[in-house]
Coordinates of C-alpha atoms and ligand atoms in Angstrom, one line a residue:
M1130 CA -18.9 -2.0 -1.7
N1131 CA -22.0 -3.2 0.1
F1132 CA -25.1 -1.2 -1.0
P1133 CA -28.6 -1.8 0.3
R1134 CA -30.8 -3.3 -2.4
R1135 CA -33.0 -0.2 -2.6
M1136 CA -30.0 1.7 -3.9
M1137 CA -29.3 -0.6 -6.8
F1138 CA -30.9 1.5 -9.5
A1139 CA -29.3 4.7 -8.4
V1140 CA -30.1 7.6 -10.5
A1141 CA -30.5 9.9 -7.6
L1142 CA -29.0 8.8 -4.3
A1143 CA -29.0 10.3 -0.9
C1144 CA -26.1 12.6 -0.3
S1145 CA -25.0 15.2 2.1
A1146 CA -21.4 15.7 1.0
T1147 CA -20.5 19.4 1.1
T1148 CA -19.2 20.9 -2.1
P1149 CA -17.5 24.2 -1.5
S1150 CA -18.0 26.5 -4.5
H1151 CA -15.0 28.7 -4.3
A1152 CA -14.6 28.8 -8.0
Q1153 CA -16.6 27.8 -11.1
A1154 CA -16.9 24.1 -11.8
F1155 CA -14.9 22.7 -14.7
D1156 CA -15.9 19.9 -17.2
A1157 CA -14.0 16.7 -17.5
H1158 CA -14.5 13.8 -19.9
I1159 CA -13.5 10.2 -19.1
T1160 CA -13.5 7.3 -21.6
I1161 CA -13.3 3.8 -20.2
E1162 CA -11.9 1.4 -22.8
A1163 CA -13.9 -1.7 -21.9
D1164 CA -12.9 -3.2 -25.2
R1165 CA -9.2 -3.1 -24.3
P1166 CA -8.8 -5.1 -21.1
G1167 CA -5.4 -5.0 -19.5
A1168 CA -3.7 -6.8 -16.6
V1169 CA -5.4 -8.1 -13.5
I1170 CA -5.1 -5.7 -10.5
S1171 CA -3.4 -7.7 -7.8
P1172 CA -5.1 -7.5 -4.4
N1173 CA -1.6 -7.2 -3.0
I1174 CA -1.4 -3.5 -4.0
Y1175 CA -3.7 -2.8 -1.1
G1176 CA -1.1 -4.3 1.2
Q1177 CA 0.2 -2.8 4.5
F1178 CA 3.5 -2.2 6.2
V1179 CA 4.0 -2.6 10.0
E1180 CA 7.2 -1.8 11.8
H1181 CA 8.3 -1.8 15.4
L1182 CA 8.2 2.0 15.6
G1183 CA 6.3 4.3 18.0
R1184 CA 2.9 2.7 18.7
G1185 CA 2.6 0.9 15.4
V1186 CA 2.9 -2.6 17.0
Y1187 CA 2.7 -2.0 20.7
E1188 CA -0.8 -0.6 21.4
G1189 CA -1.7 -0.4 17.7
I1190 CA -1.9 -4.2 17.3
W1191 CA -0.5 -5.8 20.4
V1192 CA -1.9 -5.1 23.9
G1193 CA -1.1 -8.4 25.5
P1194 CA -3.6 -11.1 26.7
D1195 CA -4.0 -9.5 30.1
S1196 CA -5.0 -6.1 28.7
P1197 CA -8.5 -4.6 29.6
I1198 CA -8.7 -3.7 25.9
P1199 CA -10.6 -6.5 24.2
N1200 CA -8.2 -8.8 22.5
T1201 CA -7.7 -12.3 21.2
R1202 CA -4.4 -13.8 22.4
G1203 CA -3.1 -10.3 22.9
I1204 CA -4.1 -8.8 19.6
R1205 CA -6.7 -6.1 19.8
N1206 CA -10.1 -7.1 18.4
D1207 CA -11.2 -3.7 17.2
V1208 CA -8.2 -3.3 14.9
V1209 CA -8.6 -6.9 13.6
A1210 CA -12.3 -6.3 12.8
A1211 CA -11.6 -3.0 11.0
L1212 CA -8.8 -4.6 8.9
R1213 CA -11.0 -7.6 8.0
R1214 CA -13.7 -5.2 6.7
V1215 CA -11.4 -3.8 4.1
R1216 CA -9.9 -7.1 3.1
I1217 CA -6.2 -6.3 3.8
P1218 CA -4.4 -8.9 1.6
L1219 CA -0.9 -8.8 3.1
V1220 CA 1.3 -7.2 5.7
R1221 CA 5.1 -6.5 5.5
W1222 CA 6.9 -6.9 8.8
P1223 CA 9.1 -6.3 11.0
G1224 CA 10.5 -3.2 9.2
G1225 CA 11.7 -0.9 7.8
C1226 CA 15.0 0.1 9.3
F1227 CA 14.0 -2.0 12.4
A1228 CA 14.2 -5.1 10.3
E1229 CA 17.9 -4.4 9.8
L1230 CA 18.6 -4.8 13.5
Y1231 CA 16.1 -7.5 14.2
H1232 CA 17.2 -11.0 15.4
W1233 CA 14.2 -13.2 15.3
R1234 CA 15.4 -15.6 18.0
D1235 CA 15.0 -12.9 20.6
A1236 CA 11.2 -13.0 20.1
I1237 CA 10.2 -16.6 20.2
G1238 CA 9.5 -18.9 23.1
P1239 CA 7.9 -18.0 26.4
R1240 CA 7.2 -14.3 26.4
E1241 CA 8.3 -13.7 29.9
Q1242 CA 11.7 -15.1 29.1
R1243 CA 12.4 -13.0 26.0
P1244 CA 15.3 -10.5 26.2
R1245 CA 14.5 -6.8 26.2
G1246 CA 16.4 -5.0 23.5
V1247 CA 16.8 -1.4 22.3
N1248 CA 15.3 -0.1 19.1
T1249 CA 18.2 1.9 17.9
A1250 CA 16.4 2.5 14.6
W1251 CA 13.7 4.5 16.3
G1252 CA 14.4 6.6 19.3
D1253 CA 16.3 4.0 21.4
E1254 CA 13.1 2.8 22.8
V1255 CA 13.0 -0.5 24.7
E1256 CA 11.9 -3.4 22.5
T1257 CA 10.2 -5.9 24.7
N1258 CA 10.0 -8.6 22.0
Q1259 CA 6.5 -9.5 23.2
F1260 CA 5.4 -9.4 19.6
G1261 CA 7.5 -11.9 17.6
T1262 CA 7.1 -14.4 14.8
H1263 CA 4.2 -16.4 16.5
E1264 CA 2.3 -13.2 17.4
F1265 CA 2.8 -11.7 13.9
M1266 CA 1.6 -14.9 12.2
D1267 CA -1.4 -15.1 14.6
F1268 CA -2.2 -11.5 13.7
V1269 CA -2.1 -12.0 9.9
E1270 CA -4.2 -15.1 10.3
Q1271 CA -6.8 -13.2 12.3
I1272 CA -7.1 -10.5 9.7
G1273 CA -7.1 -13.1 6.8
A1274 CA -3.9 -11.7 5.2
Q1275 CA -0.6 -13.1 3.9
P1276 CA 2.8 -12.5 5.5
F1277 CA 5.7 -10.6 3.8
I1278 CA 8.8 -11.1 6.0
S1279 CA 11.7 -8.7 5.6
V1280 CA 15.0 -10.4 6.5
N1281 CA 18.0 -8.7 8.1
V1282 CA 20.8 -8.0 5.7
A1283 CA 22.7 -5.2 7.5
S1284 CA 23.3 -6.9 10.8
G1285 CA 22.2 -10.4 9.9
S1286 CA 23.4 -13.1 7.6
P1287 CA 22.1 -15.5 5.0
A1288 CA 22.4 -18.2 7.6
E1289 CA 20.2 -16.4 10.1
A1290 CA 17.6 -15.6 7.4
Q1291 CA 17.6 -19.3 6.3
A1292 CA 17.2 -20.5 9.8
W1293 CA 14.2 -18.2 10.3
L1294 CA 12.6 -19.5 7.1
Q1295 CA 13.3 -23.1 8.2
Y1296 CA 11.8 -22.4 11.6
M1297 CA 8.6 -20.9 10.1
T1298 CA 8.1 -23.3 7.2
G1299 CA 9.9 -26.6 8.1
P1300 CA 7.8 -29.8 8.4
A1301 CA 6.7 -30.7 11.9
A1302 CA 9.2 -33.6 11.9
S1303 CA 12.2 -31.4 11.2
G1304 CA 14.4 -29.9 13.9
P1305 CA 13.2 -26.3 13.3
G1306 CA 9.6 -27.6 13.0
Q1307 CA 9.9 -29.4 16.4
E1308 CA 11.2 -26.2 18.0
R1309 CA 8.3 -24.2 16.5
A1310 CA 5.8 -26.9 17.8
K1311 CA 7.4 -26.6 21.3
N1312 CA 6.7 -22.9 21.0
G1313 CA 3.0 -23.5 20.3
H1314 CA 2.6 -24.0 16.5
E1315 CA 3.0 -27.4 15.1
A1316 CA 1.8 -26.9 11.5
P1317 CA 4.3 -25.1 9.2
W1318 CA 3.4 -21.7 8.0
K1319 CA 3.6 -20.5 4.4
I1320 CA 5.7 -17.4 3.8
P1321 CA 4.8 -16.3 0.2
F1322 CA 6.9 -13.1 0.2
I1323 CA 10.4 -12.5 1.5
G1324 CA 12.1 -9.1 1.3
V1325 CA 15.9 -9.3 1.1
G1326 CA 16.9 -6.2 3.1
N1327 CA 15.4 -2.8 3.5
E1328 CA 16.8 0.4 2.1
T1329 CA 20.2 -1.3 1.7
W1330 CA 21.5 2.0 0.2
G1331 CA 20.8 3.5 3.7
C1332 CA 19.8 1.9 7.0
G1333 CA 20.1 -1.5 5.5
G1334 CA 23.9 -1.4 5.1
N1335 CA 24.9 1.8 3.3
M1336 CA 25.7 -0.4 0.3
T1337 CA 26.4 0.5 -3.3
A1338 CA 24.0 -1.0 -5.9
E1339 CA 26.9 -3.2 -7.1
H1340 CA 27.6 -4.5 -3.6
Y1341 CA 24.0 -5.1 -2.7
S1342 CA 23.4 -7.0 -6.0
D1343 CA 26.2 -9.4 -5.1
V1344 CA 24.9 -9.8 -1.5
Y1345 CA 21.4 -10.3 -2.9
R1346 CA 22.7 -13.2 -5.1
Q1347 CA 24.1 -14.8 -2.0
Y1348 CA 20.8 -14.6 -0.2
V1349 CA 19.0 -16.0 -3.2
S1350 CA 21.0 -19.1 -3.1
V1351 CA 19.6 -20.0 0.4
L1352 CA 16.1 -18.3 0.3
K1353 CA 15.0 -19.2 -3.1
P1354 CA 13.2 -22.4 -2.0
Y1355 CA 10.9 -20.5 0.4
G1356 CA 8.9 -17.9 -1.5
T1357 CA 8.9 -15.0 -3.9
L1358 CA 12.0 -12.9 -3.3
I1359 CA 11.8 -9.1 -3.3
A1360 CA 15.0 -7.2 -3.9
S1361 CA 15.8 -4.2 -1.7
D1362 CA 14.4 -0.9 -3.0
A1363 CA 15.7 1.8 -5.2
N1364 CA 15.4 5.0 -3.3
S1365 CA 12.6 6.7 -5.2
D1366 CA 14.0 7.9 -8.6
D1367 CA 17.4 6.1 -8.3
Y1368 CA 17.0 4.4 -11.7
A1369 CA 20.7 3.6 -11.7
W1370 CA 20.1 1.3 -8.7
T1371 CA 17.4 -0.6 -10.7
E1372 CA 19.6 -0.8 -13.7
T1373 CA 22.6 -2.2 -11.8
L1374 CA 20.5 -4.6 -9.8
L1375 CA 18.8 -6.1 -12.9
T1376 CA 22.2 -6.3 -14.7
R1377 CA 24.1 -8.0 -11.9
A1378 CA 21.4 -10.0 -10.0
L1379 CA 18.8 -10.9 -12.6
F1380 CA 21.1 -12.3 -15.2
R1381 CA 23.5 -15.0 -14.7
H1382 CA 24.5 -16.7 -17.9
P1383 CA 25.1 -20.4 -17.1
P1384 CA 27.0 -21.9 -20.1
D1385 CA 24.5 -24.7 -20.5
M1386 CA 21.6 -22.3 -21.0
P1387 CA 21.1 -21.1 -24.5
T1388 CA 19.4 -17.8 -23.7
T1389 CA 19.1 -15.7 -20.7
L1390 CA 15.4 -15.7 -20.9
A1391 CA 15.3 -19.5 -20.7
Y1392 CA 17.2 -19.2 -17.5
I1393 CA 14.9 -16.6 -16.1
G1394 CA 11.9 -18.7 -17.0
K1395 CA 13.3 -21.6 -15.0
Q1396 CA 14.5 -19.7 -12.0
A1397 CA 13.4 -16.2 -11.5
Q1398 CA 16.0 -14.9 -9.0
I1399 CA 14.1 -11.7 -8.5
G1400 CA 10.4 -12.0 -8.1
M1401 CA 10.0 -8.3 -7.6
I1402 CA 12.1 -5.2 -7.3
S1403 CA 11.0 -2.8 -4.7
V1404 CA 10.6 1.0 -4.7
H1405 CA 10.1 3.3 -1.8
F1406 CA 8.6 6.8 -2.3
Y1407 CA 7.1 9.1 0.2
T1408 CA 4.9 12.2 -0.3
F1409 CA 5.9 15.5 1.3
A1410 CA 4.6 18.9 0.5
G1411 CA 7.4 19.3 -2.1
N1412 CA 10.5 17.3 -2.6
D1413 CA 12.5 18.1 0.4
W1414 CA 12.8 15.6 3.3
G1415 CA 14.1 18.4 5.5
K1416 CA 11.0 20.7 5.1
K1417 CA 7.9 18.8 6.0
S1418 CA 4.4 20.2 6.0
A1419 CA 2.4 20.2 9.2
A1420 CA -0.2 17.4 9.1
V1421 CA -3.0 19.9 9.8
G1422 CA -3.5 23.7 9.5
F1423 CA -1.5 23.8 6.2
K1424 CA -2.0 26.2 3.3
E1425 CA -3.3 25.5 -0.2
E1426 CA 0.4 25.8 -1.4
D1427 CA 1.2 22.7 0.7
W1428 CA -1.8 20.9 -0.7
A1429 CA -0.7 21.7 -4.2
A1430 CA 2.9 20.7 -3.6
A1431 CA 1.8 17.4 -2.0
M1432 CA -0.4 16.6 -5.0
D1433 CA 2.5 17.4 -7.3
R1434 CA 4.8 15.1 -5.5
T1435 CA 2.1 12.3 -5.4
W1436 CA 1.7 12.6 -9.2
K1437 CA 5.4 11.9 -9.6
T1438 CA 4.6 8.3 -8.5
D1439 CA 3.3 7.8 -12.1
D1440 CA 6.5 8.9 -13.8
L1441 CA 8.6 6.9 -11.2
I1442 CA 6.8 3.7 -12.1
S1443 CA 7.0 4.3 -15.8
R1444 CA 10.7 4.8 -15.6
H1445 CA 11.5 1.8 -13.4
T1446 CA 9.2 -0.2 -15.7
A1447 CA 11.1 0.9 -18.8
I1448 CA 14.3 -0.5 -17.3
L1449 CA 12.4 -3.7 -16.4
D1450 CA 11.1 -3.9 -19.9
R1451 CA 14.6 -4.0 -21.3
H1452 CA 15.9 -6.6 -18.9
D1453 CA 12.8 -8.7 -18.6
P1454 CA 10.7 -8.3 -21.7
D1455 CA 8.4 -11.2 -20.8
G1456 CA 7.2 -9.3 -17.7
K1457 CA 8.1 -11.9 -15.1
V1458 CA 9.5 -9.5 -12.6
G1459 CA 7.1 -7.2 -10.8
I1460 CA 7.4 -4.0 -8.8
A1461 CA 6.7 -4.0 -5.1
F1462 CA 6.0 -0.4 -4.0
S1463 CA 6.9 -1.6 -0.5
E1464 CA 6.7 1.8 1.2
W1465 CA 4.5 4.7 0.2
G1466 CA 2.4 7.3 1.9
A1467 CA 2.4 10.9 3.2
W1468 CA 5.1 11.9 5.7
W1469 CA 4.3 15.1 7.6
A1470 CA 6.1 16.9 10.3
T1471 CA 6.1 14.7 13.4
E1472 CA 4.8 15.7 16.8
Q1473 CA 7.7 17.3 18.6
N1474 CA 7.1 15.7 22.0
R1475 CA 8.1 12.3 20.6
P1476 CA 9.5 12.6 17.1
S1477 CA 10.5 9.0 16.8
N1478 CA 6.9 8.0 16.9
L1479 CA 6.1 9.2 13.4
Y1480 CA 2.5 9.6 14.6
Q1481 CA 0.6 12.1 12.5
A1482 CA -3.0 13.3 12.0
N1483 CA -4.7 12.0 8.9
T1484 CA -6.9 14.4 6.9
L1485 CA -8.8 14.8 3.7
R1486 CA -5.5 15.6 2.1
D1487 CA -4.3 12.1 3.0
A1488 CA -7.4 10.6 1.5
V1489 CA -6.9 12.4 -1.8
I1490 CA -3.2 11.3 -1.8
A1491 CA -4.3 7.7 -1.2
G1492 CA -6.9 7.8 -3.9
L1493 CA -4.5 9.2 -6.4
T1494 CA -1.7 6.8 -5.5
L1495 CA -3.9 3.7 -5.7
N1496 CA -5.2 4.9 -9.1
I1497 CA -1.6 5.2 -10.3
F1498 CA -0.8 1.7 -9.0
Q1499 CA -3.9 0.2 -10.6
N1500 CA -3.1 1.9 -13.9
H1501 CA 0.3 0.2 -13.8
A1502 CA -1.1 -3.2 -12.9
A1503 CA 1.0 -5.0 -15.5
R1504 CA 4.2 -4.4 -13.4
V1505 CA 3.0 -3.1 -10.0
R1506 CA 2.1 -6.3 -8.2
M1507 CA 2.4 -5.3 -4.6
A1508 CA 2.3 -2.1 -2.5
N1509 CA 2.6 -1.5 1.2
L1510 CA 1.1 1.6 2.8
A1511 CA 3.5 3.1 5.4
Q1512 CA 2.3 2.3 8.0
M1513 CA -0.9 0.5 8.9
V1514 CA -1.6 1.7 12.5
N1515 CA -0.4 4.8 14.4
V1516 CA 2.6 5.6 12.1
L1517 CA 2.8 8.0 9.1
Q1518 CA -0.2 7.7 6.8
A1519 CA -2.0 5.1 8.8
L1520 CA -5.3 3.3 8.2
I1521 CA -6.1 3.3 11.9
L1522 CA -5.2 5.5 14.9
T1523 CA -5.5 4.4 18.5
D1524 CA -5.5 6.2 21.8
K1525 CA -5.3 3.5 24.4
E1526 CA -8.7 1.7 24.2
K1527 CA -10.1 4.1 21.6
M1528 CA -9.7 3.6 17.8
L1529 CA -10.5 5.7 14.8
L1530 CA -10.6 4.9 11.1
T1531 CA -8.7 7.5 9.1
P1532 CA -9.8 9.1 5.9
T1533 CA -7.1 6.8 4.2
Y1534 CA -9.0 3.8 5.6
H1535 CA -12.2 5.0 3.9
V1536 CA -10.3 5.1 0.6
F1537 CA -9.2 1.5 1.0
D1538 CA -12.8 0.6 1.8
L1539 CA -14.1 2.3 -1.3
Y1540 CA -11.5 0.7 -3.6
Q1541 CA -12.3 -2.9 -2.6
G1542 CA -14.2 -3.3 -5.9
H1543 CA -10.9 -3.1 -7.8
Q1544 CA -9.3 -6.1 -6.0
G1545 CA -8.6 -8.7 -8.6
G1546 CA -10.4 -6.8 -11.3
T1547 CA -9.2 -6.6 -14.9
L1548 CA -7.8 -3.1 -15.6
L1549 CA -9.7 -1.1 -18.2
P1550 CA -7.7 1.9 -19.5
A1551 CA -9.3 5.2 -18.6
R1552 CA -8.6 8.3 -20.7
V1553 CA -9.2 11.7 -18.9
T1554 CA -9.6 15.0 -20.6
A1555 CA -9.7 17.8 -18.0
P1556 CA -8.0 21.1 -17.3
D1557 CA -5.0 21.2 -15.1
Y1558 CA -4.9 22.3 -11.5
A1559 CA -2.4 25.1 -11.2
L1560 CA -1.0 27.1 -8.3
K1561 CA 2.2 29.0 -8.5
A1562 CA 4.9 26.5 -9.7
V1563 CA 2.5 23.6 -9.6
K1564 CA 0.6 22.5 -12.8
I1565 CA -0.8 19.0 -12.7
P1566 CA -3.8 17.0 -13.9
S1567 CA -6.8 17.8 -11.7
V1568 CA -8.6 14.5 -12.3
S1569 CA -7.3 11.0 -12.0
A1570 CA -9.4 8.0 -13.0
S1571 CA -8.9 4.2 -12.9
A1572 CA -11.4 1.5 -13.9
S1573 CA -11.6 -2.3 -13.6
R1574 CA -14.1 -5.0 -14.2
V1575 CA -15.1 -8.0 -12.2
N1576 CA -17.9 -10.3 -13.4
G1577 CA -19.2 -7.6 -15.7
V1578 CA -19.4 -4.9 -13.0
I1579 CA -17.1 -1.9 -13.7
T1580 CA -15.6 -0.1 -10.7
V1581 CA -14.4 3.4 -11.5
S1582 CA -12.3 5.4 -8.9
L1583 CA -12.1 9.2 -9.6
V1584 CA -10.1 11.8 -7.8
N1585 CA -10.7 15.5 -8.2
L1586 CA -7.7 17.0 -6.4
D1587 CA -8.6 20.6 -7.3
P1588 CA -9.4 22.1 -3.8
R1589 CA -11.6 24.9 -5.2
R1590 CA -13.5 23.7 -8.2
A1591 CA -16.0 20.9 -8.6
A1592 CA -15.7 18.8 -11.7
N1593 CA -18.7 18.0 -14.0
L1594 CA -17.8 14.5 -15.0
R1595 CA -19.1 12.7 -18.1
L1596 CA -18.1 9.1 -18.4
E1597 CA -18.4 6.9 -21.5
V1598 CA -17.7 3.3 -21.7
Q1599 CA -16.2 2.3 -25.0
G1600 CA -17.3 -1.2 -26.0
G1601 CA -20.1 -1.5 -23.5
H1602 CA -23.5 -0.1 -22.6
Y1603 CA -24.1 0.6 -18.9
S1604 CA -27.4 1.8 -17.6
E1605 CA -26.9 1.6 -13.9
A1606 CA -24.5 3.6 -11.8
R1607 CA -24.2 4.2 -8.1
G1608 CA -21.4 5.2 -5.8
R1609 CA -19.9 6.8 -2.7
V1610 CA -17.9 9.9 -2.2
I1611 CA -15.4 11.2 0.4
T1612 CA -15.1 14.9 0.7
A1613 CA -15.3 17.8 3.3
E1614 CA -15.3 21.5 3.4
S1615 CA -11.9 22.1 4.9
L1616 CA -8.6 20.9 3.5
D1617 CA -7.6 19.3 6.8
A1618 CA -10.9 17.9 7.8
R1619 CA -10.4 14.9 10.0
P1620 CA -12.0 12.6 12.4
T1621 CA -11.5 12.7 16.2
F1622 CA -11.7 9.9 18.7
D1623 CA -14.9 11.1 20.2
G1624 CA -16.8 13.1 17.6
P1625 CA -18.6 12.2 14.4
D1626 CA -16.5 11.4 11.3
P1627 CA -16.7 14.3 8.7
L1628 CA -15.1 12.0 6.1
A1629 CA -17.2 8.9 6.4
P1630 CA -18.1 7.9 2.8
R1631 CA -21.5 9.0 1.7
A1632 CA -23.8 7.8 -1.2
I1633 CA -23.4 10.1 -4.1
D1634 CA -26.3 12.3 -4.9
G1635 CA -27.2 12.8 -8.6
V1636 CA -25.6 10.1 -10.7
H1637 CA -27.3 10.2 -14.0
V1638 CA -27.1 7.6 -16.8
R1639 CA -28.5 8.7 -20.2
D1640 CA -27.7 6.9 -23.5
G1641 CA -24.9 5.1 -21.8
V1642 CA -23.2 8.3 -20.6
V1643 CA -22.8 8.7 -16.9
S1644 CA -22.8 12.2 -15.5
V1645 CA -21.9 13.1 -12.0
V1646 CA -20.4 16.0 -10.1
A1647 CA -17.1 15.3 -8.3
P1648 CA -16.9 18.0 -5.5
A1649 CA -13.7 19.9 -5.1
K1650 CA -11.1 17.8 -3.3
S1651 CA -13.0 14.5 -3.4
I1652 CA -12.7 10.8 -4.1
L1653 CA -15.6 9.1 -5.8
V1654 CA -16.0 5.4 -6.5
L1655 CA -18.7 4.3 -8.9
E1656 CA -20.1 0.9 -9.8
L1657 CA -21.4 0.6 -13.3
R1658 CA -23.6 -2.3 -14.3
A1659 CA -24.3 -3.3 -17.9
T1660 CA -27.6 -4.3 -19.4
A1661 CA -26.0 -5.3 -22.6
L1662 CA -22.6 -5.6 -24.0
K1663 CA -21.8 -4.3 -27.5
S1664 CA -19.1 -6.6 -28.7
A1665 CA -17.4 -9.9 -28.1
S1666 CA -14.3 -8.1 -27.0
A1667 CA -16.1 -6.6 -24.1
Q1668 CA -16.9 -9.9 -22.3
P1669 CA -17.0 -9.8 -18.6
H1670 CA -13.8 -10.5 -16.8
Ligands
AHR720 O1 8.5 4.0 7.3 C1 9.5 4.6 8.1 C2 10.9 4.3 7.6 O2 11.0 4.9 6.3 C3 11.3 2.9 7.3 O3 11.8 2.3 8.5 C4 12.4 3.0 6.3 O4 12.5 1.9 5.5 C5 12.0 4.3 5.6 O5 13.0 5.1 5.4

């Protein structure tokens, strides 16, 4: 976060965030265990997902070099600048289900000569192939991110995937490198992350876990030299998938290797397993909540569903812990976000409004990822622009930053920080069948500065928060908050943004205890600065 210098010693900061007082505030106590530092929070958990779907790529990113919308080599400048501001670390592309029908050769070479295909994954729309490998790599370079390429398993082959990786990464003197140079890029690219299929239990081939595990092993043998391999996802709580995958594809017992672990140590076949999990208002794909104009019941059901992310990660982690006790294999949460009822005029778009509810879901989910930093090493919001829970929405030449974008902005202080466990004592939020923790907290430290992200998901009651740092003494606190009066408050393309983060009014630090009010339905991010550390175990990161 960038605060003006005059705000550095914030005891009382300017604030105009509205705090609806529908019910009496509750007290919550948070202890940050600065003397028990954990894993480093990978910046890659703030990663994004981009698919050829609706206006996610075309218009959202790519407008073409001749467009009146300001662009650099066809990529819109406003979107690039916005993404750079929040330090997006990586982007997964080209899908999604689209990746499973994608043939990369259709989208290289002179753009006017590229064949036009049909996007049978999403509404049979014409795929112009104007945005291909070179355009994607240009885009990630412009935003300063890393590429995560998802290769085609359902309608592709190990040979096609291998040829793509050779084309992208081969030395300039090699055949594939010469072809790449002829198409405008002499220097080889680096592809640090490769996804082997997408939803191979569904659109990625309708495979059983057993069959996919064996197919995965075949892809490993040709893709291993190129980057970290990410195995296709378990569908949410399909723990049997993870169990089978790790049993069949992580372990091979070569006779000359004394132990399985020695083998893993030398050649990790699986860099990460992936998990996909979407938030609805409830647990039913078929009954989706409207993106706006919903009731508190829908709010509660969506928060309940979001909290399940925590249990989901714990249970996949428990399986990993058995198969990989040394913690070499990570979890890539390669699709997550809210999925609301789509606009009926063009359902294949998956375009949806983004409200305060989405911001709270984003804050809660990122807190959960951070708190599982030991295993969760990547996550990809579905999807970055104009699709599902996007960071950015566009309307031709106009662009808006969604409430979800603001959360990613506020959470930047956690990138690369050392996780500090945060214990929360607070009453539950309850409505009808829903009963869930009302407050979520996550803390990390970089260079002695502690970032604390706090979510009060109770839509009616403010929380009187008291924060203590165990093993450290902090005398300065400042922060920003996202909140609004209405559950579905949202920005428009032309008006002021009701959810733009604001400096928090009334952060008090007394005897090392920070007190602050978290308005109902809010996300707060605080920065704590120490004047003195108590013990050697609480050294800066
Ligand atoms: O993000 C939209 C779709 O959701 C993706 O294409 C697919 O992987 C998932 O089912």
